[in-house]
CSV table of C-alpha atoms in Angstrom, one decimal:
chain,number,residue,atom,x,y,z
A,1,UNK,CA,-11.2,7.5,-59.2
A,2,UNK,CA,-10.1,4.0,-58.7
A,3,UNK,CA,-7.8,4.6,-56.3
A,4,UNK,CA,-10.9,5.1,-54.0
A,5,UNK,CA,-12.4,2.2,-55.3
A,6,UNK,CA,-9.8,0.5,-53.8
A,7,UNK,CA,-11.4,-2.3,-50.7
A,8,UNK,CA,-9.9,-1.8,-47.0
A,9,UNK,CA,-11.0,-2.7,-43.5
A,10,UNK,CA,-10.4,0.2,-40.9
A,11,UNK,CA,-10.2,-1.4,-37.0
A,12,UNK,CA,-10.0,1.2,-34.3
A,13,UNK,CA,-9.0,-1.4,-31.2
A,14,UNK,CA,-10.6,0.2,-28.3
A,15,UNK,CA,-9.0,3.8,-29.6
A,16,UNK,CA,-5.5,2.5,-28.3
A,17,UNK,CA,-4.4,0.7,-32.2
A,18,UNK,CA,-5.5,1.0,-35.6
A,19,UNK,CA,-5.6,-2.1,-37.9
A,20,UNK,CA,-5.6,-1.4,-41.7
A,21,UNK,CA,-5.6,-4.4,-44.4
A,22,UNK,CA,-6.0,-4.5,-47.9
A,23,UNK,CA,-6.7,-7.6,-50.6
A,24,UNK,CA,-3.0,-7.7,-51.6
A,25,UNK,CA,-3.2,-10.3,-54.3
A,26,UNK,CA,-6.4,-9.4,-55.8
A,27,UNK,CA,-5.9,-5.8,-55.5
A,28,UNK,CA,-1.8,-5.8,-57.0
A,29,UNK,CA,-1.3,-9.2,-58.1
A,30,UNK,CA,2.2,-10.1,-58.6
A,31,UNK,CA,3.6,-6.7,-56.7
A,32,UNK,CA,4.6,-5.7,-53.4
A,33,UNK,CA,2.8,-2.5,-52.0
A,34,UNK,CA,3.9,0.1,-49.1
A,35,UNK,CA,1.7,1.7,-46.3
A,36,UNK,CA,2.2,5.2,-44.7
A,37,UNK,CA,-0.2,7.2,-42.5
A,38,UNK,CA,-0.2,10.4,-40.8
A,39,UNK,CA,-2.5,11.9,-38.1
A,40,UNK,CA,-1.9,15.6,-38.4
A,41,UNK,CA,-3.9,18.1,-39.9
A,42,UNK,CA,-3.3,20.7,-43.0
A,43,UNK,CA,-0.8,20.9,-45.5
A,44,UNK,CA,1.9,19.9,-43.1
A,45,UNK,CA,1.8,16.5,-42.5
A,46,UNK,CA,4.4,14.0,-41.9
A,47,UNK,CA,3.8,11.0,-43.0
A,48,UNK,CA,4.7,8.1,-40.6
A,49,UNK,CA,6.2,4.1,-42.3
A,50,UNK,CA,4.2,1.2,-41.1
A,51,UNK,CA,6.0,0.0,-38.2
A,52,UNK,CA,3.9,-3.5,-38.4
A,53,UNK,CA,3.1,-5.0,-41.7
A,54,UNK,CA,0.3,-8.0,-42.2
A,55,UNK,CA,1.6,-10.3,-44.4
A,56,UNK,CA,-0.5,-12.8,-47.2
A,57,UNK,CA,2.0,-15.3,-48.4
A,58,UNK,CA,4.8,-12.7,-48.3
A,59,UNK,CA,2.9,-9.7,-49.3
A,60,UNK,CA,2.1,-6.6,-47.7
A,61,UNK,CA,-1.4,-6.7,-47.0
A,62,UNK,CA,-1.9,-4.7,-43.8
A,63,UNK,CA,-0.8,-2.8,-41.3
A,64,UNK,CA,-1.1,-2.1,-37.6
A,65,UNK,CA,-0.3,1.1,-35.7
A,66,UNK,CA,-1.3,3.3,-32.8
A,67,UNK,CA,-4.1,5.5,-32.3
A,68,UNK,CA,-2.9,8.7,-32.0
A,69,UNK,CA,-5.8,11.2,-33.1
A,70,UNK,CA,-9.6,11.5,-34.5
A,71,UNK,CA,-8.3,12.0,-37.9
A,72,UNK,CA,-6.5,9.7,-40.0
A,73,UNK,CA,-4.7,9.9,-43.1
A,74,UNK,CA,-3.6,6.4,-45.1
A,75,UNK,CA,-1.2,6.5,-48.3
A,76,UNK,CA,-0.5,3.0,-49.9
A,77,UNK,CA,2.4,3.2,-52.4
A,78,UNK,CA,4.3,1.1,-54.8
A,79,UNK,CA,7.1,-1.1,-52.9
A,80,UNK,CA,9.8,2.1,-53.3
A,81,UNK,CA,7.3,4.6,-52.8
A,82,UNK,CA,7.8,7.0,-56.0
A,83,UNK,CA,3.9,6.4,-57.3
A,84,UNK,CA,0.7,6.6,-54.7
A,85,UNK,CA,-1.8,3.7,-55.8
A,86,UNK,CA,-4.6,4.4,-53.2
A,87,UNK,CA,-5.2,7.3,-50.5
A,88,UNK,CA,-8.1,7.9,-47.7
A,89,UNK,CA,-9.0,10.3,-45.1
A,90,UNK,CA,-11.5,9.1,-42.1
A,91,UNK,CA,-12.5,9.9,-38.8
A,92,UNK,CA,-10.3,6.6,-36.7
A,93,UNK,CA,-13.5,7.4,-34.0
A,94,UNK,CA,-15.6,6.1,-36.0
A,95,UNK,CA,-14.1,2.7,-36.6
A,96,UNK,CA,-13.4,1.6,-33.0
A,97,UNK,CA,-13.8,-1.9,-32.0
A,98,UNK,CA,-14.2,-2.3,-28.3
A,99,UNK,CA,-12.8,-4.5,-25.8
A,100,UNK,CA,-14.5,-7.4,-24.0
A,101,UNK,CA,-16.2,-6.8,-21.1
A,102,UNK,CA,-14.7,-7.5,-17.8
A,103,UNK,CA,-15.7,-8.2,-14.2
A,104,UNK,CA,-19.1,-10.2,-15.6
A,105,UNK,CA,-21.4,-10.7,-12.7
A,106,UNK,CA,-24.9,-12.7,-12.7
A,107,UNK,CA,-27.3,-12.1,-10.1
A,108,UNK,CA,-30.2,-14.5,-9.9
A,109,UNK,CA,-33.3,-13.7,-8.2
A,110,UNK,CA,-36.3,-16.5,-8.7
A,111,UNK,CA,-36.7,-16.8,-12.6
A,112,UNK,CA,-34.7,-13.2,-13.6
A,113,UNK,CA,-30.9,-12.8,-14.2
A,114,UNK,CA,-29.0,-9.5,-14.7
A,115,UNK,CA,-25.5,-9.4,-16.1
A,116,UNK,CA,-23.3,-6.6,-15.4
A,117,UNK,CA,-20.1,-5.8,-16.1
A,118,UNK,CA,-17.2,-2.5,-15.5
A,119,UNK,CA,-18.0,0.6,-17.2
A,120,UNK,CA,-15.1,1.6,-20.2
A,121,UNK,CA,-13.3,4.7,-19.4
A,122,UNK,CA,-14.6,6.5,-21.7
A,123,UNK,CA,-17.1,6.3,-24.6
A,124,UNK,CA,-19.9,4.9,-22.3
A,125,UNK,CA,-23.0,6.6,-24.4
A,126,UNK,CA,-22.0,4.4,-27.6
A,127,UNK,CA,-22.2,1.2,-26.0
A,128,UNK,CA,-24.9,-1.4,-25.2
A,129,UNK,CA,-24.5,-4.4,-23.9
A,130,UNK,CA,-25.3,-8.1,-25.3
A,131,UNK,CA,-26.6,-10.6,-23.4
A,132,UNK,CA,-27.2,-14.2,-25.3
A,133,UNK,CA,-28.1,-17.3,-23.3
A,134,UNK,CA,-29.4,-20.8,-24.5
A,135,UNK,CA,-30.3,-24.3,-22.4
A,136,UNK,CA,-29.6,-27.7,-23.9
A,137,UNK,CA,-33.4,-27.5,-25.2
A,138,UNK,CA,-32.5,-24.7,-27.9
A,139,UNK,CA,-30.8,-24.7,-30.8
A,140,UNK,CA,-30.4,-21.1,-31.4
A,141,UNK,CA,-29.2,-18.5,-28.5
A,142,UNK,CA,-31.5,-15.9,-27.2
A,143,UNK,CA,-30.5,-12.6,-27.1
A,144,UNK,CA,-31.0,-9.5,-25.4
A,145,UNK,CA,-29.7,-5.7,-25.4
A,146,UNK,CA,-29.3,-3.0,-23.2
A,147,UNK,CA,-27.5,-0.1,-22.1
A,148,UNK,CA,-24.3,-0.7,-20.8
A,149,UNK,CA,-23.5,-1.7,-18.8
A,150,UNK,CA,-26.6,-4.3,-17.6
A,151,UNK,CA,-28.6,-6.7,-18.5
A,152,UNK,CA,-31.7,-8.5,-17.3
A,153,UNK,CA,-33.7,-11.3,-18.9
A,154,UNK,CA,-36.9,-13.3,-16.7
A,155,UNK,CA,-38.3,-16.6,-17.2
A,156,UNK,CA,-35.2,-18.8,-16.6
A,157,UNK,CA,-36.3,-22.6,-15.7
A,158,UNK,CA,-34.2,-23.5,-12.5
A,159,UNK,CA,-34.3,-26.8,-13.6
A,160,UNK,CA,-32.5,-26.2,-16.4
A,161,UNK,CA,-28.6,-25.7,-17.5
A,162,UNK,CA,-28.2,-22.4,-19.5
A,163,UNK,CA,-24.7,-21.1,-21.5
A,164,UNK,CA,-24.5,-17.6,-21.0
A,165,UNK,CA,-21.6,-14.8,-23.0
A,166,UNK,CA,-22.0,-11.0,-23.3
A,167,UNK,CA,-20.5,-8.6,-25.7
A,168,UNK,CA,-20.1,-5.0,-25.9
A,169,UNK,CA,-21.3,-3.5,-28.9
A,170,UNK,CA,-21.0,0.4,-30.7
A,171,UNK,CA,-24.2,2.0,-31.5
A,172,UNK,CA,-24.4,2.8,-35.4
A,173,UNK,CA,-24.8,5.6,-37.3
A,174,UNK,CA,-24.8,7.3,-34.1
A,175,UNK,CA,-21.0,6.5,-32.8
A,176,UNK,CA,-19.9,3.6,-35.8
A,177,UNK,CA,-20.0,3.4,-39.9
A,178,UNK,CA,-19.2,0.2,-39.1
A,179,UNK,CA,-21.3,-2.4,-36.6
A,180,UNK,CA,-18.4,-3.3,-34.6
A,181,UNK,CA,-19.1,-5.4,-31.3
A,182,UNK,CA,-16.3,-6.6,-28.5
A,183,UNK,CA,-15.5,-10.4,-28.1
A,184,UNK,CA,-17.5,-12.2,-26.2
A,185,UNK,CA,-16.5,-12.5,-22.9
A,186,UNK,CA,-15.6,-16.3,-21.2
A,187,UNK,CA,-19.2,-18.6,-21.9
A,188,UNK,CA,-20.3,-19.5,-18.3
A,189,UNK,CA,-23.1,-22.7,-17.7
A,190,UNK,CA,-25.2,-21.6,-14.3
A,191,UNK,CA,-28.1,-23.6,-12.8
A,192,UNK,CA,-30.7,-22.2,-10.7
A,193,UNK,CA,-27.9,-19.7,-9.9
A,194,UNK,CA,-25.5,-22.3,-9.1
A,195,UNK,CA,-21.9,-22.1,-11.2
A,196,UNK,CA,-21.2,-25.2,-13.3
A,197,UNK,CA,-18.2,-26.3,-15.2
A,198,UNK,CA,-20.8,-27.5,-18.1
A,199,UNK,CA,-24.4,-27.9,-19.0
A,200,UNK,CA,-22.6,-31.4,-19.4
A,201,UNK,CA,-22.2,-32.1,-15.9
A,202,UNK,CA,-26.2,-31.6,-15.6
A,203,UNK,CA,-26.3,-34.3,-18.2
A,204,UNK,CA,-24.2,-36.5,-16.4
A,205,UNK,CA,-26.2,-36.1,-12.9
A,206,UNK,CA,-29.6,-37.2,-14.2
A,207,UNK,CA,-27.8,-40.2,-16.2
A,208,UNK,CA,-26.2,-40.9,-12.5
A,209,UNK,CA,-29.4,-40.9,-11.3
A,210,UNK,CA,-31.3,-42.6,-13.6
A,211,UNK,CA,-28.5,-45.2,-13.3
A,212,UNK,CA,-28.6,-45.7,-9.5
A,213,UNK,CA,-32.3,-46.3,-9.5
A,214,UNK,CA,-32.2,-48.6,-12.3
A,215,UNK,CA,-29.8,-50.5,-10.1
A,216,UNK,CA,-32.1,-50.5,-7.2
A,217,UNK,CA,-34.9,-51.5,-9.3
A,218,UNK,CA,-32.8,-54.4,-10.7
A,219,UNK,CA,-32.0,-55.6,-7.0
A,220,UNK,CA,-35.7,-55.0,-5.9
A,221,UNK,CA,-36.8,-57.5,-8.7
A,222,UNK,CA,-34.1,-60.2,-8.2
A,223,UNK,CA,-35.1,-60.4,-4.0
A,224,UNK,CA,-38.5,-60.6,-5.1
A,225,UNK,CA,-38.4,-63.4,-7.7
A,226,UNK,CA,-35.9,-65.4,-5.3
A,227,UNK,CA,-38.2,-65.2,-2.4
A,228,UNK,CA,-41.0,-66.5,-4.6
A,229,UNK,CA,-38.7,-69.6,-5.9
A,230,UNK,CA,-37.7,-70.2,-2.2
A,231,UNK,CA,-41.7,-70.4,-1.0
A,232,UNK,CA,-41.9,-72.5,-4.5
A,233,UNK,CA,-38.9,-74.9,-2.8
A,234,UNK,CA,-40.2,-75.0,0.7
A,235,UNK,CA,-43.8,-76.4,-0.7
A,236,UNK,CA,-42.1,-78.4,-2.8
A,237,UNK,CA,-39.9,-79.9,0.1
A,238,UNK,CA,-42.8,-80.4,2.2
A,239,UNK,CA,-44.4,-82.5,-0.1
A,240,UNK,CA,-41.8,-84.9,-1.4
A,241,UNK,CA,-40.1,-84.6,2.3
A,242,UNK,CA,-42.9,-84.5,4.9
A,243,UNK,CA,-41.7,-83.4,8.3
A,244,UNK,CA,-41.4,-85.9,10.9
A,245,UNK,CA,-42.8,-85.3,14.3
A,246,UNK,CA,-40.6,-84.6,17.2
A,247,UNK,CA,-41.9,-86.6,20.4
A,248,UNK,CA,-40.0,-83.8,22.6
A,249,UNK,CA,-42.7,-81.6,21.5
A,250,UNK,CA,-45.9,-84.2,21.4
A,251,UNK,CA,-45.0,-85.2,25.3
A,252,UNK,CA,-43.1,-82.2,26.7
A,253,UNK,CA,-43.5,-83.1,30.5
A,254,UNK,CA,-42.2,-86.6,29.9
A,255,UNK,CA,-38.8,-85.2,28.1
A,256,UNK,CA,-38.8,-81.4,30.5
A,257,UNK,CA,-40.0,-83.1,33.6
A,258,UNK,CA,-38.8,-86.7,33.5
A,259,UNK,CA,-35.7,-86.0,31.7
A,260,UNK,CA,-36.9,-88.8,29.3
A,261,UNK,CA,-37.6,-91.6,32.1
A,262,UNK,CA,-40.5,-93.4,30.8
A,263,UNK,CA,-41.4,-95.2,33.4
A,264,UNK,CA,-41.4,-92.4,36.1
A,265,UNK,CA,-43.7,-90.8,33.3
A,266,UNK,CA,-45.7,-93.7,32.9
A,267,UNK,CA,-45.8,-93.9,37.0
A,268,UNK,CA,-46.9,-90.3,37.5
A,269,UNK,CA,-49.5,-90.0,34.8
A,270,UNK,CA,-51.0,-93.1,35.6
A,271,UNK,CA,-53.5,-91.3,37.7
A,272,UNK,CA,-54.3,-88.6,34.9
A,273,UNK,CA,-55.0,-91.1,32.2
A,274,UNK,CA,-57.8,-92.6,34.5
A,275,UNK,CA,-58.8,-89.5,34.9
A,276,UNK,CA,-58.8,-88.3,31.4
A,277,UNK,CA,-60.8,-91.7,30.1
A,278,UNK,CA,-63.3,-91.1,32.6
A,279,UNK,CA,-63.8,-87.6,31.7
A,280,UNK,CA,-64.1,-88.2,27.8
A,281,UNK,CA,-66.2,-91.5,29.3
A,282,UNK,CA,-64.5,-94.0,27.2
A,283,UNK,CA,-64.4,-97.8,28.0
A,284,UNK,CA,-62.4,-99.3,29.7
A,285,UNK,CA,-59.9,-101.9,28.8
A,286,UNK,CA,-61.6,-105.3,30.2
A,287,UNK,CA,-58.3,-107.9,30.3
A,288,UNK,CA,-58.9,-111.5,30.8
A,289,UNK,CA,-56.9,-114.7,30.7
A,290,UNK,CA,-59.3,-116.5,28.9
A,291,UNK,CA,-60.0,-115.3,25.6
A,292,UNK,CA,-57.5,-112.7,23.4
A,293,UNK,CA,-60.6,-112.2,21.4
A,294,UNK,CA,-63.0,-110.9,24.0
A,295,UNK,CA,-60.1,-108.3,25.0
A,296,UNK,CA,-59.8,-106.8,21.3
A,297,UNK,CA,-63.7,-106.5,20.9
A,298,UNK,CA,-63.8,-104.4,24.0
A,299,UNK,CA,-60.8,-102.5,23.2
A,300,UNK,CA,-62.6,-102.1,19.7
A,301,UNK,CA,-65.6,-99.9,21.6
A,302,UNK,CA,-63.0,-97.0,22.1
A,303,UNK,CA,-62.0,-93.8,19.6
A,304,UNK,CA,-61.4,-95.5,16.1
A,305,UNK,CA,-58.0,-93.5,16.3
A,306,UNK,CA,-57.4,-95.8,19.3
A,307,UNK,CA,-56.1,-99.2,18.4
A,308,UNK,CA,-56.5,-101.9,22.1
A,309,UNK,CA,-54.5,-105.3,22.2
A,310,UNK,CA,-53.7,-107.2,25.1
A,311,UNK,CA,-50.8,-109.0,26.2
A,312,UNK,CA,-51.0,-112.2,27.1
A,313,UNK,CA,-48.3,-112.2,30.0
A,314,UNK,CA,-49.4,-109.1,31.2
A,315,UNK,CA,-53.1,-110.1,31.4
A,316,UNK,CA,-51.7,-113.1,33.4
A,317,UNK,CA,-50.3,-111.2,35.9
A,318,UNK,CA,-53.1,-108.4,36.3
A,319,UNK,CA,-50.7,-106.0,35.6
A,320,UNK,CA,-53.4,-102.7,34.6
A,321,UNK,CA,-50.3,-100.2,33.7
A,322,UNK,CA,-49.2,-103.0,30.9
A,323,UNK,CA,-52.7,-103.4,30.3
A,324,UNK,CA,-53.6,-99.2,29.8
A,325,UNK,CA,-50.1,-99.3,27.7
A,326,UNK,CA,-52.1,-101.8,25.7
A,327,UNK,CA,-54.9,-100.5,24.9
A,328,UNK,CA,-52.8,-97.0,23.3
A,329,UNK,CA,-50.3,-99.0,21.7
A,330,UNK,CA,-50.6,-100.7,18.1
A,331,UNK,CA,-50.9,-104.5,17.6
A,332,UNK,CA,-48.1,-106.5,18.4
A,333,UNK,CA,-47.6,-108.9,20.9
A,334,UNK,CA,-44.1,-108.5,21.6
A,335,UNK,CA,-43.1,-104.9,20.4
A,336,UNK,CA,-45.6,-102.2,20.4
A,337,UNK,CA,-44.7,-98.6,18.8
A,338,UNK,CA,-45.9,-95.8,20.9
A,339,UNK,CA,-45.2,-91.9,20.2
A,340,UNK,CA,-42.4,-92.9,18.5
A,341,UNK,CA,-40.9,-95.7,20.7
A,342,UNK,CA,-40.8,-98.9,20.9
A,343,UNK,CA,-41.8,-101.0,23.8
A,344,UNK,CA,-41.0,-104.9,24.2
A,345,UNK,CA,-42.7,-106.9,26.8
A,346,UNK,CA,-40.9,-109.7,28.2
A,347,UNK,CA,-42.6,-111.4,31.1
A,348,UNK,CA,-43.4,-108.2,33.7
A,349,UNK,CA,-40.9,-106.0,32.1
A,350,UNK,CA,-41.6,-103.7,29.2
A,351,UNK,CA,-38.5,-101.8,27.5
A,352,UNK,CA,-38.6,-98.5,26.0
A,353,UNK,CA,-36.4,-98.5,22.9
């Protein structure tokens, strides 16, 4: 009875090789074992050497074969053969592992995938077919069975990266002892049914992202507070550095129509300066020889923003251009500043400077 007892692991690969192994040191500790097997029928059999052993630290402790039948016959002897230590009988159909599926396809419509793959040759009733998926957000795959050989699963997030394998797997008791599934096929990462190399590359374009408009944020904020210290600058500029007054703008005829020639200025707005003080009504400029004094009082009458003088030499001579340049022109006897220039009177000449 303990030669039943004995522990083995039957693999039937696909129906095309058989894969027997055995706990060599636990099992026959210290002693090297042989294998034989036979797939006839009756008392006639003929009994077949391992072609392939399996070795644990350079014991026998398996042995593969090919499939060559439904029924299976195993002998395990001592290293020369002359005393049996364990023998079995078993249905090899029974033990198949199948292979891997092949041609997977994924067909996305909205928020539902189906998988499918190429129907086995044989064998088709026995199988279903393993669909397990997860995003970046789970922990654990999901998984999902059907008939082989498709799939379909709803409620995908397209905004999401999912992993995605499938496996082949015999139906037990019906077709297995033993719940033997395929390898899983090649793990695929698909987005919103677009192919991806990784669930990491998702990762890496939202951390792209992210980055670029962090940049642009960055920029946005520098411009702004640099604007705000230039206004800052420019106030504080015009206060410590007031502008000064450009005369080609306060008297535009006399520098666009004169080309800067004060006295053909002077000669050719004489007329409107008349004009323009009788308009606005303002006194005139009384200039007599004998007294300085009565010439400032009446030149005092006008606009306070007006200052009137008199110059001696010109009063002398009844000159009433020197005397209207007068009555704009600051206090000075000799050297008036007007708009910006300065004018010296010398006899009947007066000088722009």
């Amino acid at each position: 009875g303990w030669k039943d007892a004995i522990s083995t692991t039957i693999i039937n690969f696909n129906n095309e090789k058989m894969q027997i192994t055995w706990a060599a040191r636990e099992l026959f500790p210290s002693k090297n074992v042989s294998f034989s097997y036979t797939f006839a029928e009756g008392k006639n059999k003929v009994w077949k050497p391992c072609p392939t052993y399996l070795l644990d630290q350079d014991y026998n402790s398996g042995c593969l074969f090919k499939t060559e039948g439904p029924t299976l016959a195993i002998s395990i002897r001592n290293s020369n053969g002359s005393e049996e230590l364990f023998s079995k009988t078993l249905k090899s159909d029974f033990y198949i592992k199948p292979n891997r599926p092949e041609n997977v396809t994924f067909f996305w419509k909205a928020d539902t995938v189906t998988v499918s793959c190429n129907k086995p040759e044989r064998a088709v009733k026995c199988l279903t077919l393993e669909l397990q998926y997860k995003s970046k957000f789970d922990k654990d795959w999901q998984s999902r069975t059907s008939k082989c050989c498709s799939v379909g699963e709803q409620g995908f997030d397209p905004r999401k990266c999912y992993s995605f394998r499938v496996r082949l797997k015999r139906l037990v008791p019906y077709c297995n002892v033993v719940n033997y599934s395929s390898d899983w096929a090649a793990e695929t990462f698909w987005m919103n049914g677009t192919l991806l190399d990784s669930c990491d590359d998702d990762i890496k374009s939202h951390s792209k992202t992210v980055t670029v408009l962090s940049c642009l944020l960055a920029v946005l904020l520098v411009m702004l507070i640099l604007l705000i210290l230039l206004c800052k600058w420019q106030r504080l500029r015009k206060s410590v550095m007031p502008a000064i007054p450009d005369p080609k703008y306060v008297f535009a005829d006399l520098f666009n129509d004169h080309n800067g020639n004060f006295q053909e200025w002077i000669d050719k707005t004489d007329h409107a300066m008349v004009q323009t003080k009788l308009e606005y009504e303002e006194p005139e400029c009384i200039i007599e020889a004998e007294s300085q004094q009565e010439d400032e009082k009446n030149c005092d009458k006008q606009e306070p923003q007006e200052k009137i003088f008199s110059f001696s030499r010109a009063a002398e001579n009844n000159d009433p251009k020197a005397a209207q340049i007068a009555c704009l022109m600051p206090t000075s006897n000799t050297i008036a500043s007007f708009a910006g220039f300065q004018i010296l009177m010398n006899d009947d000449m007066y000088v722009m400077l």
